[in-house]
XYZ file of C-alpha atoms in Angstrom:
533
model
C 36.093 111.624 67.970
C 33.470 109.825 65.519
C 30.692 112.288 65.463
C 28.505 109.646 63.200
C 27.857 106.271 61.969
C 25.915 104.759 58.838
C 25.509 101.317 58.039
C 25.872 99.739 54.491
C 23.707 97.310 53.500
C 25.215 94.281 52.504
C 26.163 93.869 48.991
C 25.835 97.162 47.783
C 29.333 97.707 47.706
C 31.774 96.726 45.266
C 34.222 93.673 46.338
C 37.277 95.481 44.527
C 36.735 99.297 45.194
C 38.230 101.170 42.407
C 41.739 103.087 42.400
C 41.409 106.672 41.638
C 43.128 107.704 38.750
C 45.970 110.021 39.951
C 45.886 113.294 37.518
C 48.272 113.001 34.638
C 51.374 114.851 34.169
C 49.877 116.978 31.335
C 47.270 117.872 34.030
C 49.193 118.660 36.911
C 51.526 120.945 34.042
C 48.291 122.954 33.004
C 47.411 123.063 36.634
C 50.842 124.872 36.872
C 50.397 127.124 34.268
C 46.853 128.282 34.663
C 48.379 129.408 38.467
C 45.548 127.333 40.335
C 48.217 126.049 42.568
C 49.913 129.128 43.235
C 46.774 131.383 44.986
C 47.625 130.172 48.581
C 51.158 131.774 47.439
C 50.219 134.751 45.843
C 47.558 135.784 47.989
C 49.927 135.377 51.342
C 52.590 137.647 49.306
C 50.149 140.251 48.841
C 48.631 140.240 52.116
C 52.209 140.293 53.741
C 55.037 141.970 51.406
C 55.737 144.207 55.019
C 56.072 141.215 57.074
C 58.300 139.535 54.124
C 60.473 142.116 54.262
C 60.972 142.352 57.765
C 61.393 138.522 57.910
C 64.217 139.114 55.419
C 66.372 141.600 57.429
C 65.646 139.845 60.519
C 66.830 136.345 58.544
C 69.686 138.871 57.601
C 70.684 139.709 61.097
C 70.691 135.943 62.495
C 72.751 134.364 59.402
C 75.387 137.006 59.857
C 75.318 136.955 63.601
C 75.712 132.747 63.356
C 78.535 133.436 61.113
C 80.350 135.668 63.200
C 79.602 133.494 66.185
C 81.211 130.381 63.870
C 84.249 132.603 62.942
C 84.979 133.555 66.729
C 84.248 129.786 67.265
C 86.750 129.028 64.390
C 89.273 131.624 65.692
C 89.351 130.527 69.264
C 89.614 126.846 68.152
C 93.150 127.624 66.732
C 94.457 128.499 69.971
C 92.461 125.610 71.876
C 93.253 122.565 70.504
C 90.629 120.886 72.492
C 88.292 122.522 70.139
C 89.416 121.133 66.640
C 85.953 119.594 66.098
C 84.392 123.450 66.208
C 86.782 124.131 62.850
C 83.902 122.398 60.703
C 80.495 124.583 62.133
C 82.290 128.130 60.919
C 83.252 125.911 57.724
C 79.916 124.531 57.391
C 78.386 128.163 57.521
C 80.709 129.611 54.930
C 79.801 126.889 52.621
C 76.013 127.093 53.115
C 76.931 130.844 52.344
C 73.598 132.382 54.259
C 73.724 135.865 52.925
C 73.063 134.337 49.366
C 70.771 131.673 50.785
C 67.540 133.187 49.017
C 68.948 134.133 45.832
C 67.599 132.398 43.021
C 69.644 129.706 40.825
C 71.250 130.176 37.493
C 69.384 127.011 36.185
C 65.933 126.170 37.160
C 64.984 122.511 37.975
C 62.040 121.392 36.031
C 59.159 120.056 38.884
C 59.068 117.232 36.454
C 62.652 116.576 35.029
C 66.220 117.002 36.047
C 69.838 116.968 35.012
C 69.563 113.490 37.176
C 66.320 112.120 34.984
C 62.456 112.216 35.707
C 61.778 112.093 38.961
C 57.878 111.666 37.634
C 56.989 107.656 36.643
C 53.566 106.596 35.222
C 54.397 103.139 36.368
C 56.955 101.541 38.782
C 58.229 99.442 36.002
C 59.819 102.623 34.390
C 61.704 103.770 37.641
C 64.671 102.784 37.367
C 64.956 102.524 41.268
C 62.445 100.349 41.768
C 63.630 98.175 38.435
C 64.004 94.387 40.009
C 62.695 95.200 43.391
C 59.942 92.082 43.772
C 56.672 93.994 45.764
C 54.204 91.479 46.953
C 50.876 93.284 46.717
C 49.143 90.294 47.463
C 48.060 90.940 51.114
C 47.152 94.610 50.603
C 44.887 93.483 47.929
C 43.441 90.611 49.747
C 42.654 93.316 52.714
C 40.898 95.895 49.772
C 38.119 92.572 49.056
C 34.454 92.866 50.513
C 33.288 89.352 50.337
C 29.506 89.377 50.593
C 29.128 88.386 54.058
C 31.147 91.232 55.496
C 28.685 94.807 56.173
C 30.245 98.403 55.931
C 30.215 100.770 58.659
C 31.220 104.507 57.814
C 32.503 106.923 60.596
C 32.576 110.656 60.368
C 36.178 110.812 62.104
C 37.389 113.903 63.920
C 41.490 113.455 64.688
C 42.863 116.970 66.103
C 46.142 115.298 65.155
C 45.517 116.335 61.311
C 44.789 120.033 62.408
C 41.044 119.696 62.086
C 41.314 118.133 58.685
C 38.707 115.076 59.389
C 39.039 111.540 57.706
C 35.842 109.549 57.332
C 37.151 106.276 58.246
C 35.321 103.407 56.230
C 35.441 99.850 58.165
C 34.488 96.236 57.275
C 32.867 94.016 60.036
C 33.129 90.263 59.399
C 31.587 87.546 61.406
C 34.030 85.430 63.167
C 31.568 82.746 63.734
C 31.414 83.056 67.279
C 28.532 85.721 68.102
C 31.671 88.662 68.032
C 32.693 90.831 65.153
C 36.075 91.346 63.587
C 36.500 95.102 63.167
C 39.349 96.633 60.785
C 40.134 99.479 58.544
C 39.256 99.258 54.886
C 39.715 103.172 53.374
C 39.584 106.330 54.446
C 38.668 109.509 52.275
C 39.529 113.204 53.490
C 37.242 115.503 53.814
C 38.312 119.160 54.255
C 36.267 120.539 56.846
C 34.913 119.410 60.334
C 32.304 116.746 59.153
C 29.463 116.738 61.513
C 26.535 114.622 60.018
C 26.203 111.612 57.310
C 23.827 109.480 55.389
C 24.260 107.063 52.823
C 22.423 106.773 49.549
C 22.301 104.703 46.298
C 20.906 107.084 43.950
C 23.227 106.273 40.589
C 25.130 109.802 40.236
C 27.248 108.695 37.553
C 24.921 106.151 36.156
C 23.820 102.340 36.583
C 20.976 101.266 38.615
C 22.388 102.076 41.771
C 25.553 103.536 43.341
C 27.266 103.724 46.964
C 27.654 106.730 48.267
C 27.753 108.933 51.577
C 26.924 112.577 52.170
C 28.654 114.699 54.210
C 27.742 117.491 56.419
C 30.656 119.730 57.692
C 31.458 123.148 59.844
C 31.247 124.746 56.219
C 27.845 125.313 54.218
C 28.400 123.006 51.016
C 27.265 119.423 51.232
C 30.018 116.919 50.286
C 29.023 113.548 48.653
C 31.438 110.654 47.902
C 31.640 107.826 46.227
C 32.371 104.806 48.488
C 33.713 102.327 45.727
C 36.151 104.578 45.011
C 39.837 104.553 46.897
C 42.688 107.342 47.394
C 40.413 109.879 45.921
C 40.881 113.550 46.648
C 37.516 115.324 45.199
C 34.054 114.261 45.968
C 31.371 112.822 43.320
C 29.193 116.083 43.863
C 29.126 119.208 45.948
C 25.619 120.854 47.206
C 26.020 124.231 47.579
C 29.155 126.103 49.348
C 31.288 129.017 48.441
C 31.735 130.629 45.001
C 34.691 130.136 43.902
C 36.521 133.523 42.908
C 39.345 133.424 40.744
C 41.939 135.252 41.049
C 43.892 137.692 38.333
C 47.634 136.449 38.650
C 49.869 139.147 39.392
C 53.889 139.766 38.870
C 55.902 139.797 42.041
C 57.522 143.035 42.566
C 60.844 143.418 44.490
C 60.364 144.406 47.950
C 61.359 147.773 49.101
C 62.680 148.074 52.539
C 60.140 149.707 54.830
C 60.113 149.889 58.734
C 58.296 147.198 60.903
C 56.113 149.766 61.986
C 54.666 150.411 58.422
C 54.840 146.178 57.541
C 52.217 145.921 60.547
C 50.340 148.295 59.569
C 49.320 146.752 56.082
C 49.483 143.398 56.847
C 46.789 145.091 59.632
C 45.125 146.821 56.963
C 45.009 143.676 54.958
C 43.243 141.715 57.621
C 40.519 144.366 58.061
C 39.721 144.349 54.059
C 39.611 140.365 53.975
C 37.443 140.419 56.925
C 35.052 142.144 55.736
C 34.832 141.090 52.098
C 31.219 139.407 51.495
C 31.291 135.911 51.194
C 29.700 135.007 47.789
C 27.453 131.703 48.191
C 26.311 129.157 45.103
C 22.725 129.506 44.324
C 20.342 127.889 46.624
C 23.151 127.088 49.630
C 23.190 126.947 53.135
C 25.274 129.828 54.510
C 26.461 127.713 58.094
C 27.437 124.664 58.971
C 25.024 121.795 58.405
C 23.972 119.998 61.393
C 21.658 117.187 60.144
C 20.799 115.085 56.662
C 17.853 112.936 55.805
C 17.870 110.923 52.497
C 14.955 109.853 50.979
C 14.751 105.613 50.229
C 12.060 106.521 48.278
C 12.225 109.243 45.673
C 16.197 108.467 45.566
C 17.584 111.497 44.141
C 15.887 113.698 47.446
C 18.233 114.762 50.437
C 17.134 116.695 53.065
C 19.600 118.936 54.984
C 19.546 121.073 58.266
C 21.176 124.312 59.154
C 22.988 126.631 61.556
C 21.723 129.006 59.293
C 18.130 127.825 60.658
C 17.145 126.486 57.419
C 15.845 123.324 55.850
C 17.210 122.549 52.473
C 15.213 119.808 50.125
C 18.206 119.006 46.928
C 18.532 117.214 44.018
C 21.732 115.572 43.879
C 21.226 114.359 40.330
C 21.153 118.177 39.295
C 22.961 119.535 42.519
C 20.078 121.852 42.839
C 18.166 122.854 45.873
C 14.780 122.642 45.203
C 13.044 123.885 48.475
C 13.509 126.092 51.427
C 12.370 126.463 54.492
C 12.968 128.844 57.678
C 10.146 128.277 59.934
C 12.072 127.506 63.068
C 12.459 131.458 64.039
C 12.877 131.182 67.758
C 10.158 134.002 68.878
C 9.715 132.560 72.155
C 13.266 133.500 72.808
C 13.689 135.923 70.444
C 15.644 138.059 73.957
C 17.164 135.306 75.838
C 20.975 135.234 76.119
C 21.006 131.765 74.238
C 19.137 132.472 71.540
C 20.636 130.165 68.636
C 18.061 128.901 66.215
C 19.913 126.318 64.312
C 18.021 123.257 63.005
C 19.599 119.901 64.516
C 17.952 117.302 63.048
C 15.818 116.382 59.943
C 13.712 112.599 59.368
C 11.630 111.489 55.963
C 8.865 109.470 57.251
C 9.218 106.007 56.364
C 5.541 105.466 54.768
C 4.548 109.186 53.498
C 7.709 109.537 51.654
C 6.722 113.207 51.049
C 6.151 114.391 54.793
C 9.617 115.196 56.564
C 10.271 116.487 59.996
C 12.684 119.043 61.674
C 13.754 119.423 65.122
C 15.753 122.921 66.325
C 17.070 125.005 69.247
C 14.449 126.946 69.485
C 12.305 123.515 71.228
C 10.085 123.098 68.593
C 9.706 120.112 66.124
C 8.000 121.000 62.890
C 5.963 118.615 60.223
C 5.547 119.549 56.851
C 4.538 118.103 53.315
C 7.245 118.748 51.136
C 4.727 118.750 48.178
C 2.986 121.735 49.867
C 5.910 123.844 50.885
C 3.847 127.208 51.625
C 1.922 125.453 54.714
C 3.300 126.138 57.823
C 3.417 122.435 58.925
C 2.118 121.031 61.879
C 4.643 122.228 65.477
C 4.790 120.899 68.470
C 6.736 122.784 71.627
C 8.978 120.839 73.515
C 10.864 122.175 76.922
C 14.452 121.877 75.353
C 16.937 121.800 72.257
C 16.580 119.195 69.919
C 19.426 116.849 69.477
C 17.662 114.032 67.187
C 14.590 112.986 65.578
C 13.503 109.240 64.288
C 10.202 108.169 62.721
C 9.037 104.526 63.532
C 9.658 102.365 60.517
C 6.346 100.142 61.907
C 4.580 103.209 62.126
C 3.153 106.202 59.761
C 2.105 108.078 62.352
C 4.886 107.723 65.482
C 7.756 109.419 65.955
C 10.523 110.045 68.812
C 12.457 113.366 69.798
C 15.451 113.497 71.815
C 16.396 116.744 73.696
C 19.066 118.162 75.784
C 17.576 118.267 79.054
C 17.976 114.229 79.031
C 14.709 113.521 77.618
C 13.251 111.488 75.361
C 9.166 112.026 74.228
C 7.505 109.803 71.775
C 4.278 111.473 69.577
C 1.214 110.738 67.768
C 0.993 112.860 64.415
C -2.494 112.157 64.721
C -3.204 114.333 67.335
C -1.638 117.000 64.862
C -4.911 117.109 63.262
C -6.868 119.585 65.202
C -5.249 121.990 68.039
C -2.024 124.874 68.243
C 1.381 123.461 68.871
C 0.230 124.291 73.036
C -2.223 122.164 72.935
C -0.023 118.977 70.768
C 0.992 117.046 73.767
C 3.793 114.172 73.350
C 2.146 110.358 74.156
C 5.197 109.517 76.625
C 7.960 110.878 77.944
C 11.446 108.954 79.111
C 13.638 110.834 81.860
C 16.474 108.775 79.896
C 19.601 109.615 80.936
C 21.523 112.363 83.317
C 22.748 114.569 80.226
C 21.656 115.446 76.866
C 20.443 112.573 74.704
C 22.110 113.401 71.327
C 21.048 109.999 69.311
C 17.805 107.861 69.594
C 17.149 104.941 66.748
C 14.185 102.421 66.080
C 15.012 99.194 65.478
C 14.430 98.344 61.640
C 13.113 94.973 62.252
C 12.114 94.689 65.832
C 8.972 96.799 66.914
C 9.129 98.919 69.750
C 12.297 98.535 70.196
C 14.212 101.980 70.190
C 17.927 102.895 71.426
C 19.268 106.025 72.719
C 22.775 107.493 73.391
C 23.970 110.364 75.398
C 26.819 112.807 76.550
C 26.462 110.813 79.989
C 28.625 108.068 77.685
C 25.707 105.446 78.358
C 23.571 103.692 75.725
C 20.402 102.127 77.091
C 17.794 99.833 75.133
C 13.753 100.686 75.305
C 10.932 98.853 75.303
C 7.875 101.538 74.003
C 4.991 98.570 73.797
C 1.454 100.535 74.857
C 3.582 103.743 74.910
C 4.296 102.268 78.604
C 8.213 102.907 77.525
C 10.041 100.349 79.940
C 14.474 100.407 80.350
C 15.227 96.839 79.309
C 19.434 97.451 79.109
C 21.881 100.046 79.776
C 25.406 100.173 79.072
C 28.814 101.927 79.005
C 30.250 100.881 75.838
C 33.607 102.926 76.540
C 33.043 104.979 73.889
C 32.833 108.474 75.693
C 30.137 110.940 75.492
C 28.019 109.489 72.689
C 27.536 111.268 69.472
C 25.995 108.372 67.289
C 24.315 105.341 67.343
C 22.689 102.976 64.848
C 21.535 99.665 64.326
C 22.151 97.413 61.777
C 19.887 96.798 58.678
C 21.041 92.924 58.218
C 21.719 92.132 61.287
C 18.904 93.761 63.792
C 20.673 93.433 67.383
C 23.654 94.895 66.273
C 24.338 98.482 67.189
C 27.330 100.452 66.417
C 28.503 103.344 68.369
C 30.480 106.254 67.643
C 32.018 108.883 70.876
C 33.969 111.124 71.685
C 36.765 108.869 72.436
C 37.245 108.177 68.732
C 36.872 104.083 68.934
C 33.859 102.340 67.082
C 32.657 100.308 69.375
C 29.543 97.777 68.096
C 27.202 96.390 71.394
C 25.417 93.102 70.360
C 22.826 93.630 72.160
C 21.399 90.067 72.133
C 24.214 89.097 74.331
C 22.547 90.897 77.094
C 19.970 88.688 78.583
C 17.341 90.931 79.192
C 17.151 92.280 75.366
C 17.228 88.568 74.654
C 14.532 87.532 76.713
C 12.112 90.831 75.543
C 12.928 90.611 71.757
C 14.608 87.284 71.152
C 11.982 85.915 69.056
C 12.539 88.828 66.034
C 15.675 87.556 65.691
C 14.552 86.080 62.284
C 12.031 88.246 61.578
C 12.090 90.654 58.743
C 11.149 94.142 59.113
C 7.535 94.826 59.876
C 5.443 97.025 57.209
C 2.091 97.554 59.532
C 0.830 100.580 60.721
């Protein structure tokens, strides 16, 4: 599934991304001998030396019984000379020799080196294997160029092939010239946990003017952010928050002592019940859940907003990793003793003109406004009769915004009706009855006015017309994508909309193809993006 979708703009990425350098052999050796690689190792031994041991008779008992079974197999095959082929499985088995199988070798094979020669090259020019082969690199490097025309889409990619490992699959688009788009694979970079939310920013981390890179939010609490011009890397440019880090003492393997099965369960039991209820120690100023939504801010470059399961909202600075605010006012009282009460925040937005006020949308149907420069007023709330899924601010307007919820709604609001009045009195301006199911995306167009676009779990993705908050359907489609997760349009190129679903396809909709978005906002088409309010 592709759970979201952020554009690039044009240019901003480099034509040749960069190879990352692959760590040295001095490096990986000091990795080996500081033990870093072997904690996965060590701490399975310790939690199961019972269960090793009774793996070891049991691999005991089937090695022995296999032989026997080859021996009668070898036996009876002398008297059955239909069977001379079954001669080589009981000498096969003797030669494997099974009850030695584990022992350890006289000579140890260097990871790096061998009686045979390295089996480690810095180049292919030194291994002698490869010495003479011709490899014409030509095409893959032709496919790694972003000529300036082509844009950049980015896809938070779920595959339940790679056991929940996710890839965020980075794509170039190029115009073929006639009104379609071209669509293939440029990179992808591995994240290691369920990725759940992006957004892109060009706030130069490792120096320069500006830089290219996304931010990930994932099923775990730390904030991932990567470095787009960079290929076949394995680390991220900068972490926000997440788990400390404990490290482990290293400790000498003791020979295991035969014990029953009985007593192996019970301490690998035991071990369980200690690890589960160890404390989980968290870096200074982190999110303890998943993070569900992130906001960066175009203006003040080095701000990114995040969202929590952990029902907060997190203002950082990725130049110093820090967070510098916090917030927990969505606390759910209204439903404080309902069976569903969850108050994770969804959904976070930077207003597009008062770069300092942001907005958060959560489970507990209530959308919050507050001046980050103020962070001890409670904000301006309004109530709304469902979860919300997704916020957007209108980049024409200072004081408009849109909320999508999961009762299939969509209402539009006036912050200048916050002024005066309790959240029960804040009434929305309009509200859509959009689609069947929950409406988990809704996007302005960046350089069309009142044009907005939502997506839902109904798989449909319609196009809105909000002039005099009369909100109007002007196209609806099934873009085959499955239950919609994502959607955005398009900073250079204003009818284009990609898609992201549960099916796991990008699909893009050019929505000026459809006559009726033609007709209604065909005469943007050159326009640039509108700075009124």
């Amino acid at each position: 599934m592709i759970v979201a979708v952020s554009w690039l703009p044009k240019g901003v990425a480099k034509a040749v991304p960069v190879v990352a350098e692959l760590p040295s052999k001095e490096e990986i050796e000091e990795l080996l001998k500081s033990g870093a690689l072997e904690d996965g190792e060590e701490s399975g031994s310790e939690a199961e030396d019972g269960d090793t041991e009774v793996d070891a008779e049991m691999e005991t008992n089937e090695a022995s019984q296999a032989l026997a079974v080859a021996e009668a197999l070898g036996a009876k095959s002398k008297t059955n000379k239909s069977s001379s082929g079954v001669d080589h499985i009981a000498d096969g088995l003797k030669e494997l020799d099974m009850d030695n199988y584990d022992d350890d070798d006289d000579e140890e094979i260097e990871i790096f080196s061998s009686g045979r020669g390295d089996v480690y090259y810095p180049s292919n020019e030194q291994d002698p294997y490869l010495k003479g082969v011709e490899v014409d690199d030509s095409d893959e490097e032709e496919n790694l160029i972003i000529q300036p025309k082509d844009s950049v889409i980015v896809c938070a990619r779920n595959d339940d092939d790679i056991c929940s490992l996710e890839a965020s699959n980075v794509s170039v688009c190029e115009d073929s010239g006639d009104g379609n788009l071209n669509i293939f694979p440029h990179h992808d970079i591995i994240v290691a946990a369920f990725p759940l939310c992006t957004a892109w920013l060009d706030c130069p981390l490792k120096g320069g003017e500006k830089g290219n890179f996304i931010a990930v939010g994932s099923m775990e609490p730390a904030i991932e952010i990567w470095d787009l011009d960079i290929i076949e890397q394995v680390e991220p440019s900068a972490v926000l928050g997440g788990v400390v880090e404990v490290q482990k003492k290293k400790k000498k393997k003791k020979k295991s002592k035969k014990k029953s099965s009985r007593s192996s369960s019970f301490f690998i039991w035991l071990s369980f019940c200690t690890n589960f209820q160890a404390p989980i120690q968290y870096k200074e100023g982190s999110h303890t859940d998943s993070v569900l939504g992130l906001a960066w801010n175009k203006q003040y470059r080095n701000i990114l907003a995040s969202a929590s399961s952990d029902r907060q909202v997190k203002i950082w600075d990725v130049t110093t990793q820090q967070c510098n605010i916090t917030s927990e006012h969505h606390t759910d009282k209204a439903r404080m003793f309902s069976f569903n009460n969850y108050t994770a925040v969804q959904s976070v937005a930077w207003n597009h003109h008062e770069a300092q006020v942001l907005l958060s949308g959560s489970f507990d149907h209530s959308i919050v406004m507050k001046d980050a420069r103020i962070p001890t007023h409670p904000g301006f709330r309004w109530s709304v009769a469902a979860d919300v899924e997704s916020l957007a601010w209108d980049p024409h307007s200072s004081h408009s915004f849109v909320a999508s919820l999961e009762n299939g709604t969509v209402q539009g609001f006036d912050i200048r009706t916050a002024k005066s009045g309790e959240a029960s009195d804040l009434k929305p301006s309009y509200t859509i009855h959009a689609h069947d199911k929950a409406v988990s995306a809704v996007i302005y167009n960046p350089s069309i006015p009142n044009l907005i676009a939502t997506g839902s779990m109904d798989k449909t993705v319609k196009i809105w017309d909000l002039s005099n908050n009369q909100p109007s359907c002007v196209a609806s489609k099934n873009p085959k994508a499955g239950a919609v997760f994502s959607i955005v349009f398009s900073d250079d190129s204003p009818f284009i909309l990609a898609i992201g679903g549960s099916k796991g396809t990008l699909e893009i909709w050019n929505t000026e193809s459809d006559a009726a978005v033609s007709k209604r906002f065909g005469g943007y088409k050159d326009n640039k993006p509108s700075t009124s309010s």
